[in-house]
Amino acid sequence: MIRRRTAAWAAALLVAAAPAGAAPAEPTAALSAAVQLYYKDKNYPAARAALQSTAELGESRAQYLLGIMLLKGQGGDADPAGGNGWLRAAAENGDENARGLEDKVRTEIAELPAAGRARALDLARRFGAAGIAERVVPRRADLDGCSGLRYVAQRQQIAPEYPFMGRRTNQNAAVSLRFTVGIDSIPREPEVLATYPPDADFAASAVEALLLSRFYPAERAGLPVESTARFRVNFQMNYGGQLWDEPAIKRVKAMLDVGNPYAEFEIARASWADPKEFNIPEQQSLELMVRAAQAGHPRAQYWLAQLLTTGPACGPNAKAELWLDAAARSGEPAAAVQRARELLVPGASGDDQARAKALLGLAARSESAFAARHAIALLAATPFDAVRDPALALEAAKKLRTDTYAADPQTWEALAAARAANGDFKEAARLETRALRLADKYRWNTVLLQERLARYATAGDWRGDLLALPPHPGSAPLAADLAPCTPSNRGMKCVLRDVASGLLPLSPSR
C-alpha cells in the first residue's frame, strides 16, 4: 500500500514534467509556447513578442530564434542590427546554433552603419553572458541577503500532528513553507511552497504547527524588524515508507538532459526539500531553477524571486523584482497578488489601481488557495473603490478550498469580508468569529478582528488592509505555553525543538 501511494504522487510529478503536447499540469512555459507559435502555428507576430520577454531573461534558444526572426523580417520589419545582436548574445549564452554563426555575425555587425553597429553591440553586451550574469542570474552572494541583518531564528518548534492516513499507511512527508515573522516573534501569512507527497492533510498540519511555533524576529541595528523566512516541516516515522519513488524520479532526471523546464524545476524544488535523497549541491539546484525560470516556467520564476527576497528589512532587490515581474506576467497567482499589494499604496495612481485589479482578478480565479484567499481579502475590503469587486470576491470565496489553510485565521477573515461586502452580515459574523477563535489560540493581537466582528454584527462592512496584523502588545507567549506536552500528546502538537539557548537562523538560503 505504501508503494502504491508513493507511486501515485510520483506519477503526478511526471505529469508536471511532461513535454509540450502532453497536457502538463501547469501553465506552458513561455519558451515552449513561443516555439509552438513559430514552428506549428506560423503565428510570427505572436511568436516574436513571446520570444522577446524570454530572450531578455537570458534564454539562449529564445535569443537565437528571435535573432533569426529579426533578420528574416518574420512577424515585423527586418532588423539586421537587432537580429545580429541577439545572435551574438545567444552564442555567448551557449546556444550551439548561434555559435555556428559567430563568424558570419561578426562580419555582418562590422558592416552595419555606425548607429546599427552600436545598437547590435549594446544589445549583445546587455543580454550576453556577462550582462545576464550581472543583472539576471542569482549568485551565491545574492542569496545571502543584505549586510547588517540578523535573520529570523527558530526559537521553539511545535511538532506537527501526523495525519491519520499518513500514520495508517506509514507515509513520511516533507512540507516547505514561506512565512512572515513580525517584531513580536509571531509567525503569520504561511505559504505552502511544496508538499511531498502532495497531500493537503500534511500541508494543513504543517501550517498549524508553524503558526504555533515561535521565532526570534530579524534584527537590524539591534532593533526587531518584520521579515520573511523559509522553513521545512518533516513528518518522519521510525519505519516510514519511501518518500521518493526511485523509477519515477530517475525518469524526471532523464528529462534534464533535454532541457525540460518542468523537470528542472521539480528536481530543483525537490532537492531543496530533501538534499540527502538527491545528492544535488545547492549551487546545482539553483542553476536548474534558473534554467527553468529563463525558459519561462512561472513557478520557477516565483521561486527565484522568493529565494532572493529576505523581506522589507533589506530593501529592494533588483533581481528579485525582475523575477517577480516575470512571474506575474507569466500568470503565476502568488506573484500576481504580491505585485498587486505593492501597487496598492496610499496615493496609488489610476494606472496602478487598474493593473492591481487585473492581477487580483487573475489570482482570484486561480487554483492557488494561497493566492485566491489574498485576492479575496483585497477585492472585498480594499479602500480603493476602483479596485474593490464584491461580486468577484464572493465568486472566488465560494470556490476556495480551505483545507490547506484552515488553521490560518486570515482564511476565514477573507471569507467573512467577501460575505460582508455582499450584504450577508450574519454569515460574515459567523466566519469572523471563527477567525477570532483561531487568532486567540495563537495569541495574535486581535484588536482589528474584534473591530471587524463588531462591524459585521451591526450590518456594516469594513474597509482597510485586511492582511495587516498589529504586533502583540506585550511579550508573546512561547510555543510551550500554546501547546504544552502531556502524556496524551504522544509526541504531537507539543514542543519538538527548543533552541532558545542556541539560535537556528532561517537564512534566505535555507
Coordinates of C-alpha atoms in Angstrom, one line a residue:
M1 CA 0.0 0.0 0.0
I2 CA 2.9 2.3 0.7
R3 CA 4.4 1.8 -2.7
R4 CA 1.0 2.5 -4.4
R5 CA 0.6 5.7 -2.6
T6 CA 4.1 6.9 -3.3
A7 CA 4.0 5.8 -7.0
A8 CA 0.7 7.8 -7.4
W9 CA 2.2 11.1 -6.4
A10 CA 5.4 10.4 -8.2
A11 CA 3.3 9.9 -11.4
A12 CA 1.9 13.4 -10.7
L13 CA 5.4 14.7 -10.7
L14 CA 6.0 13.2 -14.1
V15 CA 2.8 14.8 -15.5
A16 CA 4.1 18.2 -14.3
A17 CA 7.4 17.5 -16.1
A18 CA 5.7 16.3 -19.3
P19 CA 7.0 17.8 -22.6
A20 CA 4.9 20.1 -24.7
G21 CA 1.8 18.4 -26.1
A22 CA 1.5 16.0 -23.2
A23 CA -1.1 18.1 -21.2
P24 CA 1.2 19.4 -18.4
A25 CA -0.4 20.1 -15.1
E26 CA 0.9 23.7 -15.0
P27 CA 0.8 26.6 -17.5
T28 CA 3.0 26.1 -20.5
A29 CA 6.5 27.6 -20.1
A30 CA 6.9 30.7 -22.2
L31 CA 9.6 29.3 -24.4
S32 CA 7.6 26.2 -25.3
A33 CA 4.6 28.4 -26.2
A34 CA 6.7 30.7 -28.3
V35 CA 8.3 27.7 -30.2
Q36 CA 4.8 26.3 -30.9
L37 CA 3.7 29.7 -32.2
Y38 CA 6.7 29.8 -34.5
Y39 CA 7.0 26.3 -35.9
K40 CA 3.5 24.9 -35.6
D41 CA 1.1 27.8 -35.8
K42 CA 3.3 30.0 -38.0
N43 CA 2.0 33.0 -36.0
Y44 CA 5.1 35.1 -36.4
P45 CA 3.9 38.3 -34.7
A46 CA 2.8 36.5 -31.6
A47 CA 6.0 34.3 -31.6
R48 CA 8.2 37.4 -31.9
A49 CA 6.5 39.1 -28.9
A50 CA 6.7 35.9 -26.8
L51 CA 10.3 35.3 -27.6
Q52 CA 11.3 38.9 -26.7
S53 CA 10.5 38.6 -23.0
T54 CA 12.1 35.2 -22.7
A55 CA 15.2 36.3 -24.6
E56 CA 15.6 39.2 -22.2
L57 CA 15.9 36.7 -19.3
G58 CA 18.9 35.1 -20.9
E59 CA 17.4 32.0 -22.5
S60 CA 19.8 31.3 -25.4
R61 CA 17.4 29.3 -27.5
A62 CA 14.9 32.2 -27.4
Q63 CA 17.7 34.6 -28.3
Y64 CA 18.7 32.6 -31.3
L65 CA 15.2 32.2 -32.7
L66 CA 14.4 35.9 -32.1
G67 CA 17.6 36.8 -33.9
I68 CA 16.7 34.7 -36.9
M69 CA 13.2 36.2 -37.0
L70 CA 14.6 39.7 -36.9
L71 CA 17.0 39.0 -39.7
K72 CA 14.3 37.4 -41.9
G73 CA 11.7 40.0 -41.1
Q74 CA 9.2 37.4 -39.7
G75 CA 6.5 39.0 -37.6
G76 CA 7.6 42.5 -38.4
D77 CA 10.1 44.6 -40.2
A78 CA 13.6 43.2 -40.8
D79 CA 16.1 44.4 -38.2
P80 CA 19.7 43.4 -39.1
A81 CA 21.2 45.2 -36.1
G82 CA 18.8 43.6 -33.6
G83 CA 19.0 40.2 -35.3
N84 CA 22.8 40.1 -35.2
G85 CA 22.9 41.5 -31.7
W86 CA 20.6 38.7 -30.4
L87 CA 22.5 36.0 -32.2
R88 CA 25.8 37.2 -30.7
A89 CA 24.1 37.2 -27.2
A90 CA 22.8 33.7 -27.9
A91 CA 26.3 32.4 -28.8
E92 CA 27.7 33.9 -25.6
N93 CA 25.0 32.1 -23.6
G94 CA 25.8 28.8 -25.1
D95 CA 23.4 28.2 -28.0
E96 CA 25.1 25.8 -30.4
N97 CA 23.2 27.0 -33.5
A98 CA 24.3 30.6 -32.7
R99 CA 27.8 29.5 -32.1
G100 CA 27.9 28.1 -35.6
L101 CA 27.1 31.5 -37.0
E102 CA 29.6 33.5 -35.0
D103 CA 32.0 34.4 -37.8
K104 CA 29.1 35.5 -40.1
V105 CA 27.5 37.5 -37.3
R106 CA 30.8 39.2 -36.5
T107 CA 31.2 40.2 -40.2
E108 CA 27.7 41.5 -40.5
I109 CA 27.9 43.6 -37.4
A110 CA 31.1 45.1 -38.7
E111 CA 29.4 46.1 -42.0
L112 CA 26.5 47.8 -40.3
P113 CA 26.2 51.6 -40.3
A114 CA 27.7 53.1 -37.1
A115 CA 24.4 53.5 -35.3
G116 CA 23.3 50.0 -36.2
R117 CA 26.7 48.5 -35.1
A118 CA 26.5 50.4 -31.8
R119 CA 23.0 49.1 -31.2
A120 CA 23.9 45.5 -32.0
L121 CA 26.9 45.5 -29.7
D122 CA 25.0 47.2 -26.9
L123 CA 22.2 44.5 -27.2
A124 CA 24.9 41.8 -27.1
R125 CA 26.5 43.4 -24.1
R126 CA 23.3 43.7 -22.1
F127 CA 21.9 40.3 -22.9
G128 CA 25.1 38.3 -23.4
A129 CA 26.7 36.1 -20.8
A130 CA 28.3 38.9 -18.7
G131 CA 25.2 41.1 -18.8
I132 CA 22.8 38.4 -17.9
A133 CA 25.1 37.2 -15.1
E134 CA 25.2 40.7 -13.7
R135 CA 21.5 41.7 -14.0
V136 CA 19.5 38.5 -14.0
V137 CA 21.2 35.3 -12.7
P138 CA 21.3 34.9 -8.9
R139 CA 24.7 34.4 -7.4
R140 CA 25.6 32.8 -4.1
A141 CA 26.1 36.3 -2.6
D142 CA 22.6 37.4 -3.7
L143 CA 21.1 34.5 -1.7
D144 CA 23.0 35.5 1.4
G145 CA 20.9 38.6 1.8
C146 CA 21.9 42.1 3.0
S147 CA 24.6 43.1 5.5
G148 CA 23.7 44.2 9.0
L149 CA 20.7 42.0 9.3
R150 CA 20.3 39.2 11.8
Y151 CA 17.9 36.7 10.2
V152 CA 14.8 35.2 11.6
A153 CA 15.8 32.5 14.0
Q154 CA 13.9 29.5 15.3
R155 CA 13.1 29.5 19.0
Q156 CA 10.6 26.8 19.6
Q157 CA 9.2 24.4 17.0
I158 CA 5.9 22.6 17.5
A159 CA 5.7 19.0 16.3
P160 CA 3.1 18.7 13.6
E161 CA 0.3 16.3 14.2
Y162 CA 0.7 13.3 11.9
P163 CA -2.3 13.0 9.6
F164 CA -4.4 9.8 10.3
M165 CA -3.9 8.4 6.8
G166 CA -0.2 9.1 6.9
R167 CA 0.1 7.2 10.1
R168 CA -2.0 4.4 8.8
T169 CA 0.0 4.0 5.6
N170 CA 3.3 4.6 7.3
Q171 CA 4.0 7.6 4.9
N172 CA 6.8 10.1 5.5
A173 CA 6.4 13.6 4.2
A174 CA 8.1 17.0 3.8
V175 CA 6.5 20.4 3.6
S176 CA 8.3 23.6 2.6
L177 CA 6.8 26.9 3.8
R178 CA 7.5 30.6 3.5
F179 CA 6.1 32.9 6.1
T180 CA 6.3 36.3 7.8
V181 CA 7.6 36.9 11.3
G182 CA 6.5 40.2 13.0
I183 CA 8.6 42.1 15.5
D184 CA 6.6 40.2 18.2
S185 CA 8.1 36.8 17.1
I186 CA 4.7 35.6 16.0
P187 CA 4.6 33.9 12.5
R188 CA 1.8 34.6 10.1
E189 CA 0.9 34.5 6.4
P190 CA 2.1 30.9 5.9
E191 CA 2.6 29.9 2.2
V192 CA 3.0 26.3 1.3
L193 CA 5.7 26.2 -1.4
A194 CA 5.8 22.4 -1.8
T195 CA 4.4 19.3 -0.2
Y196 CA 5.9 15.8 -0.8
P197 CA 3.7 13.8 -1.3
P198 CA 1.2 16.4 -2.5
D199 CA -1.3 15.7 0.3
A200 CA -3.4 18.5 1.8
D201 CA -3.5 16.8 5.2
F202 CA 0.3 17.1 5.5
A203 CA 0.2 20.7 4.3
A204 CA -2.6 21.7 6.7
S205 CA -0.8 20.1 9.7
A206 CA 2.4 21.8 8.8
V207 CA 0.6 25.2 8.6
E208 CA -0.9 24.7 12.1
A209 CA 2.5 23.6 13.5
L210 CA 4.2 26.7 12.1
L211 CA 1.6 29.1 13.5
L212 CA 2.0 27.6 16.9
S213 CA 5.8 27.8 16.8
R214 CA 7.8 30.8 17.8
F215 CA 10.8 32.6 16.2
Y216 CA 13.2 35.3 17.1
P217 CA 12.4 38.2 14.8
A218 CA 15.0 39.6 12.4
E219 CA 17.1 42.5 13.7
R220 CA 18.7 45.4 12.0
A221 CA 21.0 47.7 14.0
G222 CA 19.8 45.9 17.1
L223 CA 16.1 46.6 16.6
P224 CA 13.5 43.9 15.6
V225 CA 12.1 44.2 12.1
E226 CA 9.4 42.3 10.2
S227 CA 10.9 39.9 7.7
T228 CA 10.2 36.7 5.8
A229 CA 11.8 33.3 6.2
R230 CA 11.6 29.8 4.8
F231 CA 11.0 26.6 6.9
R232 CA 10.7 22.9 6.3
V233 CA 8.4 20.7 8.4
N234 CA 9.3 16.9 8.2
F235 CA 7.0 14.1 9.0
Q236 CA 9.0 11.0 9.8
M237 CA 8.2 7.7 11.3
N238 CA 10.6 5.0 12.6
Y239 CA 9.7 2.8 9.7
G240 CA 8.2 5.3 7.3
G241 CA 7.6 4.5 3.7
Q242 CA 9.8 5.8 1.0
L243 CA 9.3 9.5 0.3
W244 CA 10.6 9.3 -3.3
D245 CA 9.7 6.7 -5.9
E246 CA 13.1 5.9 -7.5
P247 CA 12.0 4.9 -11.0
A248 CA 9.8 8.0 -11.4
I249 CA 12.5 10.3 -10.1
K250 CA 15.0 8.8 -12.5
R251 CA 12.7 9.4 -15.4
V252 CA 12.3 13.0 -14.4
K253 CA 16.1 13.3 -14.0
A254 CA 16.5 12.0 -17.5
M255 CA 14.4 14.9 -18.8
L256 CA 17.1 17.3 -17.5
D257 CA 19.4 16.4 -20.4
V258 CA 16.9 17.7 -23.0
G259 CA 16.3 21.0 -21.1
N260 CA 12.7 20.3 -20.0
P261 CA 11.8 23.2 -17.7
Y262 CA 9.3 21.3 -15.7
A263 CA 11.9 18.6 -14.9
E264 CA 14.5 21.2 -14.0
F265 CA 12.0 23.0 -11.7
E266 CA 10.7 19.8 -10.0
I267 CA 14.1 18.3 -9.4
A268 CA 15.5 21.7 -8.0
R269 CA 12.5 22.1 -5.7
A270 CA 12.6 18.5 -4.5
S271 CA 16.3 18.6 -3.9
W272 CA 15.9 21.5 -1.6
A273 CA 13.2 19.6 0.3
D274 CA 15.4 16.5 0.7
P275 CA 19.0 17.2 -0.2
K276 CA 20.2 13.7 1.1
E277 CA 17.9 11.9 -1.4
F278 CA 19.0 13.7 -4.5
N279 CA 22.6 14.5 -3.5
I280 CA 22.5 17.6 -5.7
P281 CA 24.7 20.5 -4.4
E282 CA 22.8 23.7 -3.6
Q283 CA 24.5 25.6 -6.4
Q284 CA 23.4 23.0 -9.0
S285 CA 19.9 23.1 -7.7
L286 CA 20.0 26.9 -8.1
E287 CA 21.3 26.5 -11.7
L288 CA 18.4 24.1 -12.5
M289 CA 15.9 26.6 -11.1
V290 CA 17.4 29.4 -13.1
R291 CA 17.3 27.5 -16.3
A292 CA 13.6 26.6 -15.8
A293 CA 12.8 30.3 -14.9
Q294 CA 14.7 31.5 -18.0
A295 CA 12.6 29.2 -20.2
G296 CA 9.5 30.8 -18.8
H297 CA 8.3 28.4 -16.1
P298 CA 6.1 30.7 -14.0
R299 CA 6.5 28.8 -10.7
A300 CA 10.3 28.7 -11.1
Q301 CA 10.3 32.5 -11.7
Y302 CA 8.3 33.0 -8.5
W303 CA 10.6 30.7 -6.5
L304 CA 13.7 32.7 -7.6
A305 CA 12.0 35.9 -6.6
Q306 CA 11.4 34.4 -3.1
L307 CA 14.9 33.0 -2.8
L308 CA 16.3 36.5 -3.5
T309 CA 13.9 38.2 -1.0
T310 CA 14.7 38.4 2.7
G311 CA 11.9 40.8 3.5
P312 CA 11.4 44.6 3.8
A313 CA 14.4 44.8 6.2
C314 CA 16.8 44.5 3.3
G315 CA 15.1 47.0 0.9
P316 CA 14.6 46.5 -2.8
N317 CA 16.4 43.7 -4.6
A318 CA 16.7 44.3 -8.4
K319 CA 17.0 40.7 -9.3
A320 CA 14.1 39.7 -7.1
E321 CA 12.0 42.4 -8.7
L322 CA 12.9 41.2 -12.2
W323 CA 11.9 37.6 -11.4
L324 CA 8.7 38.6 -9.6
D325 CA 7.7 40.8 -12.6
A326 CA 8.4 37.9 -14.9
A327 CA 6.3 35.5 -12.8
A328 CA 3.4 37.9 -12.6
R329 CA 3.5 38.4 -16.4
S330 CA 3.5 34.7 -16.8
G331 CA 0.3 34.4 -14.8
E332 CA 1.7 33.0 -11.5
P333 CA -1.1 33.7 -9.0
A334 CA 1.1 34.3 -5.9
A335 CA 3.3 36.7 -7.8
A336 CA 0.2 38.5 -9.1
V337 CA -1.1 39.0 -5.6
Q338 CA 2.3 40.2 -4.3
R339 CA 2.6 42.7 -7.1
A340 CA -1.0 43.9 -6.5
R341 CA -0.3 44.5 -2.8
E342 CA 2.8 46.5 -3.7
L343 CA 0.8 48.7 -6.1
L344 CA -2.0 49.5 -3.7
V345 CA -0.2 52.0 -1.5
P346 CA -1.6 55.4 -0.5
G347 CA -1.7 57.7 -3.4
A348 CA -1.6 54.9 -6.0
S349 CA -2.3 56.2 -9.5
G350 CA -5.2 55.2 -11.6
D351 CA -3.0 53.1 -13.8
D352 CA -1.5 51.3 -10.8
Q353 CA -5.0 50.6 -9.4
A354 CA -6.2 49.2 -12.8
R355 CA -3.1 46.9 -13.0
A356 CA -3.6 45.8 -9.4
K357 CA -7.3 44.9 -10.1
A358 CA -6.3 42.9 -13.2
L359 CA -3.7 41.0 -11.2
L360 CA -6.1 40.3 -8.4
G361 CA -8.7 39.0 -10.9
L362 CA -6.1 36.6 -12.2
A363 CA -5.3 35.4 -8.7
A364 CA -8.9 35.2 -7.5
R365 CA -9.8 32.9 -10.5
S366 CA -6.8 30.6 -10.0
E367 CA -6.5 27.2 -8.4
S368 CA -3.9 28.5 -5.8
A369 CA -5.6 28.7 -2.4
F370 CA -2.9 30.9 -1.0
A371 CA -3.2 33.5 -3.8
A372 CA -7.0 33.3 -4.1
R373 CA -7.7 34.0 -0.4
H374 CA -5.4 37.0 -0.5
A375 CA -7.1 38.2 -3.6
I376 CA -10.5 37.8 -2.0
A377 CA -9.4 39.8 1.0
L378 CA -8.2 42.7 -1.2
L379 CA -11.1 42.7 -3.6
A380 CA -13.6 42.7 -0.7
A381 CA -12.1 45.2 1.7
T382 CA -9.6 47.4 -0.1
P383 CA -10.2 51.1 0.4
F384 CA -9.6 51.7 -3.3
D385 CA -13.1 51.9 -4.9
A386 CA -11.7 51.3 -8.4
V387 CA -10.2 48.0 -7.3
R388 CA -12.9 46.7 -5.0
D389 CA -15.1 44.0 -6.6
P390 CA -17.5 42.4 -4.1
A391 CA -19.1 40.1 -6.8
L392 CA -15.7 38.6 -7.8
A393 CA -14.6 38.3 -4.2
L394 CA -17.8 36.3 -3.4
E395 CA -17.5 34.1 -6.5
A396 CA -13.9 33.2 -5.6
A397 CA -14.8 32.7 -1.9
K398 CA -17.5 30.1 -2.9
K399 CA -14.8 28.1 -4.8
L400 CA -12.0 28.5 -2.4
R401 CA -10.6 25.2 -1.0
T402 CA -9.9 25.9 2.7
D403 CA -8.3 22.5 3.7
T404 CA -4.7 23.5 3.5
Y405 CA -5.1 26.9 5.2
A406 CA -8.0 26.0 7.6
A407 CA -5.8 26.7 10.6
D408 CA -4.9 30.3 9.5
P409 CA -7.3 32.9 10.8
Q410 CA -6.8 35.0 7.7
T411 CA -8.5 32.4 5.6
W412 CA -11.8 32.9 7.5
E413 CA -11.2 36.7 7.6
A414 CA -11.1 36.8 3.8
L415 CA -14.3 34.7 3.5
A416 CA -16.0 36.9 6.1
A417 CA -15.1 40.1 4.2
A418 CA -16.4 38.7 0.9
R419 CA -19.8 37.9 2.6
A420 CA -19.9 41.3 4.3
A421 CA -19.1 43.1 1.0
N422 CA -22.2 41.4 -0.5
G423 CA -24.5 42.2 2.4
D424 CA -24.6 38.8 4.1
F425 CA -23.6 40.1 7.5
K426 CA -24.8 37.2 9.5
E427 CA -22.5 34.8 7.7
A428 CA -19.7 37.3 7.8
A429 CA -20.0 37.5 11.6
R430 CA -20.0 33.7 11.9
L431 CA -16.8 33.4 9.8
E432 CA -15.1 36.3 11.6
T433 CA -15.9 34.6 14.9
R434 CA -14.1 31.5 13.7
A435 CA -11.1 33.6 12.7
L436 CA -11.1 35.3 16.1
R437 CA -11.0 32.0 17.9
L438 CA -8.0 30.8 15.9
A439 CA -6.3 34.2 16.4
D440 CA -6.8 33.9 20.2
K441 CA -5.3 30.4 20.1
Y442 CA -2.1 31.8 18.5
R443 CA -2.2 34.9 20.8
W444 CA -2.4 37.3 18.0
N445 CA -3.2 41.0 18.6
T446 CA -6.9 40.7 17.8
V447 CA -7.9 44.4 18.0
L448 CA -8.7 44.6 14.3
L449 CA -10.5 41.3 14.2
Q450 CA -12.7 42.4 17.1
E451 CA -13.4 45.7 15.2
R452 CA -14.4 43.8 12.1
L453 CA -16.7 41.5 14.1
A454 CA -18.4 44.4 15.7
R455 CA -19.0 46.0 12.3
Y456 CA -20.5 42.8 10.8
A457 CA -22.6 42.3 13.9
T458 CA -24.2 45.7 13.2
A459 CA -24.7 45.1 9.5
G460 CA -21.7 47.2 8.4
D461 CA -18.8 46.1 6.2
W462 CA -15.2 47.0 6.9
R463 CA -12.7 48.7 4.6
G464 CA -8.9 48.6 5.1
D465 CA -5.9 46.3 4.9
L466 CA -7.4 43.0 5.9
L467 CA -4.0 41.3 5.9
A468 CA -2.4 43.8 8.4
L469 CA -1.7 42.4 11.8
P470 CA -0.6 44.8 14.6
P471 CA 2.2 43.3 16.8
H472 CA 1.3 41.7 20.1
P473 CA 1.1 44.4 22.8
G474 CA 3.3 42.6 25.3
S475 CA 5.6 39.6 25.3
A476 CA 4.2 36.9 23.0
P477 CA 3.7 33.6 24.8
L478 CA 6.2 30.8 23.9
A479 CA 5.1 27.8 21.9
A480 CA 5.3 25.6 25.0
D481 CA 2.5 27.8 26.5
L482 CA 0.3 27.3 23.5
A483 CA 0.8 23.5 23.1
P484 CA 2.2 22.0 26.3
C485 CA 3.4 18.4 26.2
T486 CA 1.3 16.0 28.1
P487 CA 1.4 12.2 28.3
S488 CA -1.5 12.1 25.9
N489 CA 0.3 14.1 23.3
R490 CA 2.3 11.1 22.1
G491 CA 4.8 13.5 20.5
M492 CA 2.2 15.5 18.7
K493 CA 1.4 19.2 18.9
C494 CA 4.0 20.0 21.6
V495 CA 7.5 21.4 21.6
L496 CA 9.6 19.3 19.3
R497 CA 12.7 21.5 19.5
D498 CA 13.6 24.3 21.9
V499 CA 16.6 26.2 20.7
A500 CA 16.2 29.3 22.8
S501 CA 19.8 29.0 24.0
G502 CA 21.3 28.2 20.6
L503 CA 19.6 30.0 17.7
L504 CA 19.0 28.2 14.4
P505 CA 18.9 31.0 11.9
L506 CA 16.5 30.7 9.0
S507 CA 18.6 32.5 6.4
P508 CA 17.4 33.2 2.9
S509 CA 19.4 30.2 1.6
R510 CA 17.8 27.6 3.8

